[in-house]
mmCIF file of C-alpha atoms in Angstrom:
data_model
loop_
_atom_site.group_PDB
_atom_site.id
_atom_site.type_symbol
_atom_site.label_atom_id
_atom_site.label_comp_id
_atom_site.label_asym_id
_atom_site.label_seq_id
_atom_site.Cartn_x
_atom_site.Cartn_y
_atom_site.Cartn_z
ATOM 1 C CA MET A 1 81.211 103.040 80.224
ATOM 2 C CA ALA A 2 78.555 102.435 82.842
ATOM 3 C CA TYR A 3 79.798 101.657 86.338
ATOM 4 C CA GLY A 4 78.627 98.336 87.752
ATOM 5 C CA LYS A 5 78.034 96.686 84.383
ATOM 6 C CA VAL A 6 80.135 94.716 81.976
ATOM 7 C CA TRP A 7 82.075 97.164 79.845
ATOM 8 C CA PRO A 8 81.401 97.268 76.083
ATOM 9 C CA ALA A 9 84.745 95.619 75.286
ATOM 10 C CA HIS A 10 85.953 93.026 77.756
ATOM 11 C CA PRO A 11 88.883 90.953 76.455
ATOM 12 C CA LYS A 12 89.810 88.004 78.632
ATOM 13 C CA PRO A 13 93.333 87.387 79.961
ATOM 14 C CA LEU A 14 95.615 85.608 77.512
ATOM 15 C CA PRO A 15 97.727 82.576 78.573
ATOM 16 C CA ASP A 16 100.067 83.556 81.434
ATOM 17 C CA GLU A 17 99.181 87.245 80.954
ATOM 18 C CA LEU A 18 100.366 89.711 83.583
ATOM 19 C CA LEU A 19 97.672 91.755 85.348
ATOM 20 C CA SER A 20 99.081 95.123 84.243
ATOM 21 C CA SER A 21 99.229 93.917 80.642
ATOM 22 C CA TRP A 22 95.606 92.797 80.740
ATOM 23 C CA ILE A 23 94.401 96.091 82.245
ATOM 24 C CA ILE A 24 96.186 97.959 79.452
ATOM 25 C CA ARG A 25 94.457 95.828 76.824
ATOM 26 C CA VAL A 26 91.061 96.356 78.483
ATOM 27 C CA ALA A 27 91.561 100.138 78.332
ATOM 28 C CA GLN A 28 92.714 100.010 74.712
ATOM 29 C CA ALA A 29 89.778 97.799 73.708
ATOM 30 C CA ASN A 30 87.382 100.386 75.143
ATOM 31 C CA ALA A 31 89.219 103.274 73.425
ATOM 32 C CA ILE A 32 89.997 105.058 76.686
ATOM 33 C CA LYS A 33 93.275 106.048 78.291
ATOM 34 C CA LEU A 34 94.756 103.852 80.962
ATOM 35 C CA GLN A 35 94.565 106.680 83.492
ATOM 36 C CA THR A 36 90.841 107.071 82.803
ATOM 37 C CA LEU A 37 90.279 103.391 83.477
ATOM 38 C CA SER A 38 92.411 103.670 86.620
ATOM 39 C CA TRP A 39 90.299 106.561 87.923
ATOM 40 C CA MET A 40 87.167 104.497 87.368
ATOM 41 C CA LEU A 41 88.588 101.625 89.408
ATOM 42 C CA PHE A 42 90.682 103.445 92.020
ATOM 43 C CA GLY A 43 89.237 106.950 92.183
ATOM 44 C CA ASN A 44 91.184 110.188 91.844
ATOM 45 C CA GLU A 45 93.170 109.738 95.058
ATOM 46 C CA ARG A 46 94.804 106.406 94.289
ATOM 47 C CA SER A 47 96.781 105.300 91.282
ATOM 48 C CA PRO A 48 97.878 101.694 90.737
ATOM 49 C CA TRP A 49 100.926 102.737 88.747
ATOM 50 C CA ASN A 50 102.953 104.100 91.670
ATOM 51 C CA ARG A 51 103.140 100.606 93.158
ATOM 52 C CA ASP A 52 103.839 97.080 91.972
ATOM 53 C CA ILE A 53 100.271 96.277 90.965
ATOM 54 C CA ASP A 54 101.213 92.850 89.626
ATOM 55 C CA ARG A 55 102.531 91.866 93.040
ATOM 56 C CA SER A 56 100.173 93.700 95.394
ATOM 57 C CA ALA A 57 96.799 94.129 93.669
ATOM 58 C CA PRO A 58 94.109 94.183 96.398
ATOM 59 C CA PRO A 59 91.244 91.660 96.204
ATOM 60 C CA TRP A 60 88.662 94.410 95.723
ATOM 61 C CA LEU A 61 90.400 95.528 92.521
ATOM 62 C CA LEU A 62 90.418 91.990 91.176
ATOM 63 C CA LYS A 63 86.703 91.707 91.981
ATOM 64 C CA GLU A 64 85.964 94.981 90.165
ATOM 65 C CA LEU A 65 87.857 93.805 87.107
ATOM 66 C CA ALA A 66 86.028 90.480 87.187
ATOM 67 C CA LEU A 67 82.688 92.304 87.412
ATOM 68 C CA HIS A 68 83.329 94.778 84.595
ATOM 69 C CA THR A 69 84.865 92.256 82.208
ATOM 70 C CA GLY A 70 82.608 89.292 82.907
ATOM 71 C CA THR A 71 85.664 87.241 83.866
ATOM 72 C CA ASN A 72 85.844 84.566 86.550
ATOM 73 C CA TYR A 73 87.489 85.977 89.687
ATOM 74 C CA TRP A 74 90.106 83.216 89.827
ATOM 75 C CA ASP A 75 91.063 83.812 86.216
ATOM 76 C CA VAL A 76 91.737 87.431 87.208
ATOM 77 C CA PHE A 77 93.616 86.332 90.336
ATOM 78 C CA HIS A 78 95.898 84.136 88.231
ATOM 79 C CA THR A 79 97.205 87.204 86.386
ATOM 80 C CA THR A 80 99.002 88.277 89.589
ATOM 81 C CA LEU A 81 102.394 87.238 90.935
ATOM 82 C CA VAL A 82 100.710 85.954 94.099
ATOM 83 C CA THR A 83 100.090 82.721 92.210
ATOM 84 C CA TYR A 84 103.775 81.859 92.674
ATOM 85 C CA ARG A 85 103.269 81.538 96.440
ATOM 86 C CA GLN A 86 104.066 77.986 97.574
ATOM 87 C CA ARG A 87 105.884 77.524 94.315
ATOM 88 C CA LEU A 88 108.738 80.037 94.500
ATOM 89 C CA TYR A 89 108.193 81.450 97.987
ATOM 90 C CA SER A 90 106.268 80.381 101.075
ATOM 91 C CA ARG A 91 104.688 83.551 102.435
ATOM 92 C CA ARG A 92 103.226 86.601 100.761
ATOM 93 C CA ARG A 93 104.749 89.976 101.657
ATOM 94 C CA LEU A 94 103.525 93.352 100.471
ATOM 95 C CA SER A 95 107.011 94.862 100.723
ATOM 96 C CA GLY A 96 110.589 93.658 100.705
ATOM 97 C CA GLN A 97 112.266 91.170 98.421
ATOM 98 C CA LEU A 98 110.374 88.023 97.457
ATOM 99 C CA PRO A 99 112.492 85.068 96.311
ATOM 100 C CA TRP A 100 112.795 84.973 92.528
ATOM 101 C CA ILE A 101 110.395 87.895 91.933
ATOM 102 C CA SER A 102 112.164 90.715 90.090
ATOM 103 C CA THR A 103 111.961 94.142 91.684
ATOM 104 C CA ILE A 104 110.901 97.171 89.660
ATOM 105 C CA HIS A 105 111.753 99.934 92.198
ATOM 106 C CA THR A 106 108.779 102.221 91.651
ATOM 107 C CA TYR A 107 109.312 105.933 92.229
ATOM 108 C CA GLY A 108 106.093 107.828 91.664
ATOM 109 C CA MET A 109 104.913 106.829 88.208
ATOM 110 C CA GLN A 110 108.429 105.821 87.151
ATOM 111 C CA ARG A 111 110.455 102.650 87.582
ATOM 112 C CA ARG A 112 114.120 102.880 88.450
ATOM 113 C CA GLY A 113 114.771 99.151 88.311
ATOM 114 C CA HIS A 114 115.003 96.751 85.406
ATOM 115 C CA GLY A 115 112.793 94.021 86.819
ATOM 116 C CA GLN A 116 110.309 93.974 83.957
ATOM 117 C CA LEU A 117 111.602 91.642 81.254
ATOM 118 C CA LEU A 118 110.395 90.824 77.756
ATOM 119 C CA CYS A 119 111.163 88.415 74.945
ATOM 120 C CA PRO A 120 111.302 90.267 71.604
ATOM 121 C CA GLN A 121 110.491 87.131 69.630
ATOM 122 C CA CYS A 122 107.404 86.370 71.713
ATOM 123 C CA LEU A 123 106.152 89.914 71.034
ATOM 124 C CA ALA A 124 107.006 89.544 67.343
ATOM 125 C CA THR A 125 105.032 86.316 66.962
ATOM 126 C CA ASP A 126 102.051 87.277 69.148
ATOM 127 C CA GLN A 127 98.848 87.894 67.243
ATOM 128 C CA ILE A 128 98.054 90.273 70.105
ATOM 129 C CA PRO A 129 101.302 91.406 71.809
ATOM 130 C CA TYR A 130 101.119 91.087 75.589
ATOM 131 C CA PHE A 131 103.336 90.707 78.670
ATOM 132 C CA ARG A 132 103.629 87.422 80.529
ATOM 133 C CA LYS A 133 103.779 86.770 84.265
ATOM 134 C CA GLN A 134 106.988 84.818 83.732
ATOM 135 C CA TRP A 135 108.619 88.014 82.529
ATOM 136 C CA ARG A 136 108.658 89.222 86.146
ATOM 137 C CA LEU A 137 110.667 86.238 87.362
ATOM 138 C CA ALA A 138 114.403 86.625 87.956
ATOM 139 C CA LEU A 139 114.799 83.009 86.832
ATOM 140 C CA PHE A 140 113.752 83.891 83.284
ATOM 141 C CA THR A 141 117.050 85.216 81.992
ATOM 142 C CA TYR A 142 116.207 83.783 78.588
ATOM 143 C CA CYS A 143 113.094 82.627 76.743
ATOM 144 C CA PRO A 144 112.864 78.817 76.753
ATOM 145 C CA ASN A 145 110.590 78.883 73.704
ATOM 146 C CA HIS A 146 112.912 80.907 71.467
ATOM 147 C CA GLN A 147 116.238 80.314 73.277
ATOM 148 C CA VAL A 148 117.107 84.016 73.187
ATOM 149 C CA LYS A 149 118.145 86.413 75.927
ATOM 150 C CA MET A 150 115.454 88.381 77.675
ATOM 151 C CA VAL A 151 115.503 92.183 77.412
ATOM 152 C CA ASP A 152 115.186 94.455 80.461
ATOM 153 C CA SER A 153 115.722 97.904 78.953
ATOM 154 C CA CYS A 154 115.434 99.758 75.676
ATOM 155 C CA PRO A 155 118.567 99.157 73.555
ATOM 156 C CA ASN A 156 118.060 102.559 71.946
ATOM 157 C CA CYS A 157 117.548 104.934 74.886
ATOM 158 C CA GLY A 158 118.265 102.750 77.919
ATOM 159 C CA ALA A 159 114.866 103.265 79.555
ATOM 160 C CA SER A 160 113.465 100.566 81.814
ATOM 161 C CA VAL A 161 110.626 98.575 80.298
ATOM 162 C CA MET A 162 107.436 100.362 81.381
ATOM 163 C CA HIS A 163 104.709 98.945 79.172
ATOM 164 C CA TYR A 164 101.969 100.819 81.045
ATOM 165 C CA ARG A 165 103.219 104.316 80.144
ATOM 166 C CA GLY A 166 102.282 104.209 76.457
ATOM 167 C CA ASP A 167 99.510 106.804 76.780
ATOM 168 C CA PHE A 168 100.902 108.865 79.675
ATOM 169 C CA GLY A 169 101.073 112.497 78.554
ATOM 170 C CA ARG A 170 99.647 111.573 75.141
ATOM 171 C CA THR A 171 96.262 111.562 73.510
ATOM 172 C CA ILE A 172 94.610 108.228 72.848
ATOM 173 C CA GLN A 173 95.541 108.623 69.174
ATOM 174 C CA GLU A 174 99.217 109.176 70.062
ATOM 175 C CA ALA A 175 99.419 106.299 72.556
ATOM 176 C CA LYS A 176 102.219 103.787 72.035
ATOM 177 C CA PRO A 177 101.367 100.058 72.095
ATOM 178 C CA MET A 178 103.015 97.786 74.649
ATOM 179 C CA HIS A 179 105.656 96.476 72.263
ATOM 180 C CA LEU A 180 107.152 99.973 71.780
ATOM 181 C CA CYS A 181 109.449 101.765 74.213
ATOM 182 C CA HIS A 182 107.333 104.314 76.079
ATOM 183 C CA ARG A 183 110.123 106.911 75.861
ATOM 184 C CA CYS A 184 111.599 106.730 72.350
ATOM 185 C CA GLY A 185 109.199 104.445 70.492
ATOM 186 C CA TYR A 186 111.772 101.722 69.779
ATOM 187 C CA ASP A 187 110.054 98.556 68.549
ATOM 188 C CA TYR A 188 110.953 95.672 70.871
ATOM 189 C CA ALA A 189 109.155 93.237 68.569
ATOM 190 C CA GLY A 190 111.392 94.228 65.665
ATOM 191 C CA MET A 191 114.744 94.055 67.423
ATOM 192 C CA ALA A 192 117.341 91.389 66.667
ATOM 193 C CA ALA A 193 117.251 88.878 69.511
ATOM 194 C CA GLU A 194 120.509 87.573 70.967
ATOM 195 C CA LYS A 195 120.936 83.820 71.350
ATOM 196 C CA ALA A 196 121.287 82.596 74.934
ATOM 197 C CA GLU A 197 124.505 80.749 75.793
ATOM 198 C CA PHE A 198 125.098 78.087 78.423
ATOM 199 C CA CYS A 199 128.072 76.630 80.281
ATOM 200 C CA SER A 200 127.218 73.058 79.287
ATOM 201 C CA GLU A 201 124.443 71.102 77.605
ATOM 202 C CA GLY A 202 123.576 69.450 80.917
ATOM 203 C CA ILE A 203 123.039 72.822 82.587
ATOM 204 C CA HIS A 204 121.110 74.017 79.541
ATOM 205 C CA GLN A 205 118.716 71.065 79.765
ATOM 206 C CA LEU A 206 118.187 71.505 83.512
ATOM 207 C CA PHE A 207 117.609 75.247 83.029
ATOM 208 C CA ASP A 208 115.045 74.549 80.289
ATOM 209 C CA ASP A 209 113.243 71.935 82.374
ATOM 210 C CA MET A 210 113.151 74.260 85.376
ATOM 211 C CA VAL A 211 111.690 77.340 83.701
ATOM 212 C CA ILE A 212 109.277 75.295 81.567
ATOM 213 C CA SER A 213 107.982 73.616 84.746
ATOM 214 C CA LEU A 214 106.711 77.009 85.917
ATOM 215 C CA SER A 215 104.284 77.079 82.987
ATOM 216 C CA GLY A 216 102.426 73.970 84.120
ATOM 217 C CA PRO A 217 100.266 73.093 87.138
ATOM 218 C CA MET A 218 102.040 72.944 90.486
ATOM 219 C CA GLY A 219 101.164 69.264 90.910
ATOM 220 C CA GLN A 220 103.022 68.372 87.721
ATOM 221 C CA ALA A 221 106.253 70.165 88.637
ATOM 222 C CA GLU A 222 107.888 66.903 89.835
ATOM 223 C CA LYS A 223 111.316 67.793 91.285
ATOM 224 C CA PHE A 224 110.884 71.523 90.666
ATOM 225 C CA ASP A 225 108.956 72.200 93.853
ATOM 226 C CA ILE A 226 109.345 74.989 96.388
ATOM 227 C CA GLY A 227 112.134 73.007 98.070
ATOM 228 C CA PHE A 228 114.165 72.931 94.849
ATOM 229 C CA PHE A 229 113.750 76.659 94.261
ATOM 230 C CA SER A 230 114.532 77.556 97.884
ATOM 231 C CA VAL A 231 117.795 75.558 97.841
ATOM 232 C CA LEU A 232 118.772 77.055 94.472
ATOM 233 C CA HIS A 233 118.060 80.503 95.908
ATOM 234 C CA GLN A 234 120.249 79.786 98.933
ATOM 235 C CA LEU A 235 123.127 78.639 96.727
ATOM 236 C CA CYS A 236 122.825 81.735 94.529
ATOM 237 C CA SER A 237 122.736 83.899 97.656
ATOM 238 C CA ILE A 238 126.033 82.349 98.753
ATOM 239 C CA LEU A 239 127.508 82.923 95.290
ATOM 240 C CA VAL A 240 126.794 86.670 95.514
ATOM 241 C CA SER A 241 127.505 87.103 99.232
ATOM 242 C CA LEU A 242 130.230 89.518 100.250
ATOM 243 C CA SER A 243 131.566 87.075 102.837
ATOM 244 C CA ASN A 244 132.186 84.274 100.310
ATOM 245 C CA ARG A 245 134.291 86.668 98.186
ATOM 246 C CA GLY A 246 133.708 84.738 94.992
ATOM 247 C CA ARG A 247 135.385 81.535 96.218
ATOM 248 C CA LEU A 248 132.430 79.300 95.368
ATOM 249 C CA GLU A 249 132.054 80.869 91.938
ATOM 250 C CA GLN A 250 135.761 80.377 91.204
ATOM 251 C CA PHE A 251 135.532 76.734 92.275
ATOM 252 C CA ILE A 252 132.567 76.104 89.945
ATOM 253 C CA CYS A 253 134.292 77.856 87.039
ATOM 254 C CA ARG A 254 137.338 75.622 87.481
ATOM 255 C CA ARG A 255 135.145 72.520 87.493
ATOM 256 C CA LEU A 256 133.261 73.685 84.394
ATOM 257 C CA GLY A 257 136.425 74.780 82.602
ATOM 258 C CA THR A 258 135.101 78.301 82.094
ATOM 259 C CA GLN A 259 136.769 81.649 82.650
ATOM 260 C CA PHE A 260 136.088 83.253 86.024
ATOM 261 C CA GLU A 261 135.077 86.865 85.461
ATOM 262 C CA PRO A 262 135.626 89.004 88.571
ATOM 263 C CA ARG A 263 132.771 91.410 89.227
ATOM 264 C CA PRO A 264 132.326 94.159 91.801
ATOM 265 C CA ARG A 265 131.003 92.704 95.038
ATOM 266 C CA VAL A 266 127.889 94.573 96.078
ATOM 267 C CA ARG A 267 125.260 93.883 98.705
ATOM 268 C CA LEU A 268 122.426 92.804 96.431
ATOM 269 C CA PRO A 269 120.084 89.817 96.350
ATOM 270 C CA ILE A 270 120.359 87.552 93.324
ATOM 271 C CA GLU A 271 117.192 89.182 91.948
ATOM 272 C CA GLY A 272 118.951 92.556 91.872
ATOM 273 C CA TYR A 273 121.883 91.486 89.713
ATOM 274 C CA ALA A 274 122.175 92.528 86.080
ATOM 275 C CA LEU A 275 120.553 90.177 83.599
ATOM 276 C CA ASP A 276 123.774 88.708 82.154
ATOM 277 C CA ASP A 277 125.339 88.233 85.587
ATOM 278 C CA ARG A 278 122.193 86.570 86.856
ATOM 279 C CA HIS A 279 122.121 84.234 83.851
ATOM 280 C CA HIS A 280 125.600 82.941 84.730
ATOM 281 C CA LEU A 281 125.025 82.794 88.489
ATOM 282 C CA ILE A 282 121.844 80.738 88.145
ATOM 283 C CA GLN A 283 123.720 78.314 85.898
ATOM 284 C CA TYR A 284 126.386 77.892 88.577
ATOM 285 C CA GLY A 285 123.663 77.178 91.121
ATOM 286 C CA LEU A 286 122.070 74.654 88.763
ATOM 287 C CA TRP A 287 125.423 72.905 88.292
ATOM 288 C CA LEU A 288 125.528 72.340 92.056
ATOM 289 C CA MET A 289 121.893 71.201 92.077
ATOM 290 C CA GLY A 290 122.634 68.635 89.361
ATOM 291 C CA SER A 291 124.502 66.453 91.877
ATOM 292 C CA LEU A 292 124.070 68.325 95.116
ATOM 293 C CA ALA A 293 125.607 65.996 97.694
ATOM 294 C CA ALA A 294 128.777 65.263 95.718
ATOM 295 C CA ARG A 295 129.376 68.763 94.352
ATOM 296 C CA LEU A 296 128.565 70.605 97.552
ATOM 297 C CA GLY A 297 130.783 68.176 99.430
ATOM 298 C CA GLU A 298 133.606 68.805 96.983
ATOM 299 C CA ALA A 299 133.138 72.567 97.280
ATOM 300 C CA TRP A 300 133.237 72.276 101.059
ATOM 301 C CA THR A 301 136.395 70.149 101.145
ATOM 302 C CA SER A 302 138.010 72.592 98.698
ATOM 303 C CA LYS A 303 137.185 75.411 101.163
ATOM 304 C CA ALA A 304 135.115 77.156 98.501
ATOM 305 C CA VAL A 305 132.243 77.470 100.983
ATOM 306 C CA ARG A 306 132.057 77.328 104.755
ATOM 307 C CA TYR A 307 129.602 75.060 106.533
ATOM 308 C CA ASN A 308 127.914 77.858 108.463
ATOM 309 C CA TYR A 309 127.059 79.766 105.255
ATOM 310 C CA LEU A 310 125.053 76.866 103.845
ATOM 311 C CA LEU A 311 122.250 77.337 106.392
ATOM 312 C CA LYS A 312 122.696 81.031 107.140
ATOM 313 C CA ASP A 313 119.315 82.840 107.185
ATOM 314 C CA PHE A 314 117.734 79.698 105.702
ATOM 315 C CA GLU A 315 115.023 79.059 108.292
ATOM 316 C CA GLU A 316 112.804 77.085 105.920
ATOM 317 C CA ALA A 317 115.509 74.813 104.543
ATOM 318 C CA PRO A 318 114.098 71.480 103.292
ATOM 319 C CA ALA A 319 114.801 68.565 105.619
ATOM 320 C CA ASP A 320 116.962 66.660 103.113
ATOM 321 C CA TYR A 321 119.134 69.729 102.464
ATOM 322 C CA ARG A 322 119.453 70.426 106.194
ATOM 323 C CA HIS A 323 120.444 66.797 106.789
ATOM 324 C CA LEU A 324 123.067 66.966 104.026
ATOM 325 C CA VAL A 325 124.588 70.190 105.318
ATOM 326 C CA THR A 326 124.556 69.069 108.943
ATOM 327 C CA ARG A 327 126.871 66.214 107.959
ATOM 328 C CA PHE A 328 129.548 68.784 107.162
ATOM 329 C CA SER A 329 129.601 69.922 110.788
ATOM 330 C CA ASN A 330 131.138 66.591 111.821
ATOM 331 C CA TRP A 331 134.143 67.329 109.646
ATOM 332 C CA ARG A 332 136.566 64.993 111.461
ATOM 333 C CA ASN A 333 134.618 61.854 110.500
ATOM 334 C CA LEU A 334 133.074 62.963 107.213
ATOM 335 C CA ASP A 335 133.668 61.496 103.804
ATOM 336 C CA PRO A 336 131.928 64.276 101.784
ATOM 337 C CA MET A 337 131.545 62.131 98.687
ATOM 338 C CA ASN A 338 129.331 59.547 100.460
#
């Protein structure tokens, strides 16, 4: 393939396609290994696969891909996780935890985390199987289209999902497609999907509306703006905090009439929790969000959460949330239900 010209095969990004997924398809369409394509773009000294390329792809790489595929630069840009800035988080960071972005914990060419998710039914029904940007969001514990649990590891061998390793150490003829486990060849698209379960129909509807809103333009998100997601993140952070000791979670379980399941308390952000745990914790946060003033007030009066935790490390708290929480500081004169 000639450098500086449009490559012979230049498939365009599919709807909501993740950058890494698109690069893999470009390499496959040109019948070359992914590493060969990477050397052409990065040179021999730099590999994109020992970093989180979907989160931290440099502008020059996006420009090169746009040039060689004949794709509009902004269409390439929208394959990256940076497009969630001002929607899920306010400022871009090249390292550290970003709110609601799953971490993959790269170690060399390997991933030690389970931050890459997939929906087996989406892969099964795709004419061309590919990975979506939404599958890197910690909020997507289930697929809203198929109402099944997401998958974050191979059910056969336990390997993390690493869709980019299909041709590593293999010839182009032996390369595994994205919908197969890179280690054992298990077919994600052929696996039996597990139905997602919810604490209540009200929470289910709010969860659906929330994750579906992330598929549309930012201006059409209505109540699901960055303020909504930042408050939900703060509530989930309190739910998993060591200092709260599960009190808020127990309170919510009592109100929902569900069984409280004690779990080991570890110092992890909500994004680092196991998929099933995260699915339940986000639902508890959404229950609070469904009637925030009344339910947070009730939790506070029940001593399930302390006032000072509600704003702890929350420098960019929305004004209406800050106003609500500040009322709790005047506890002698407060009627929390009003």
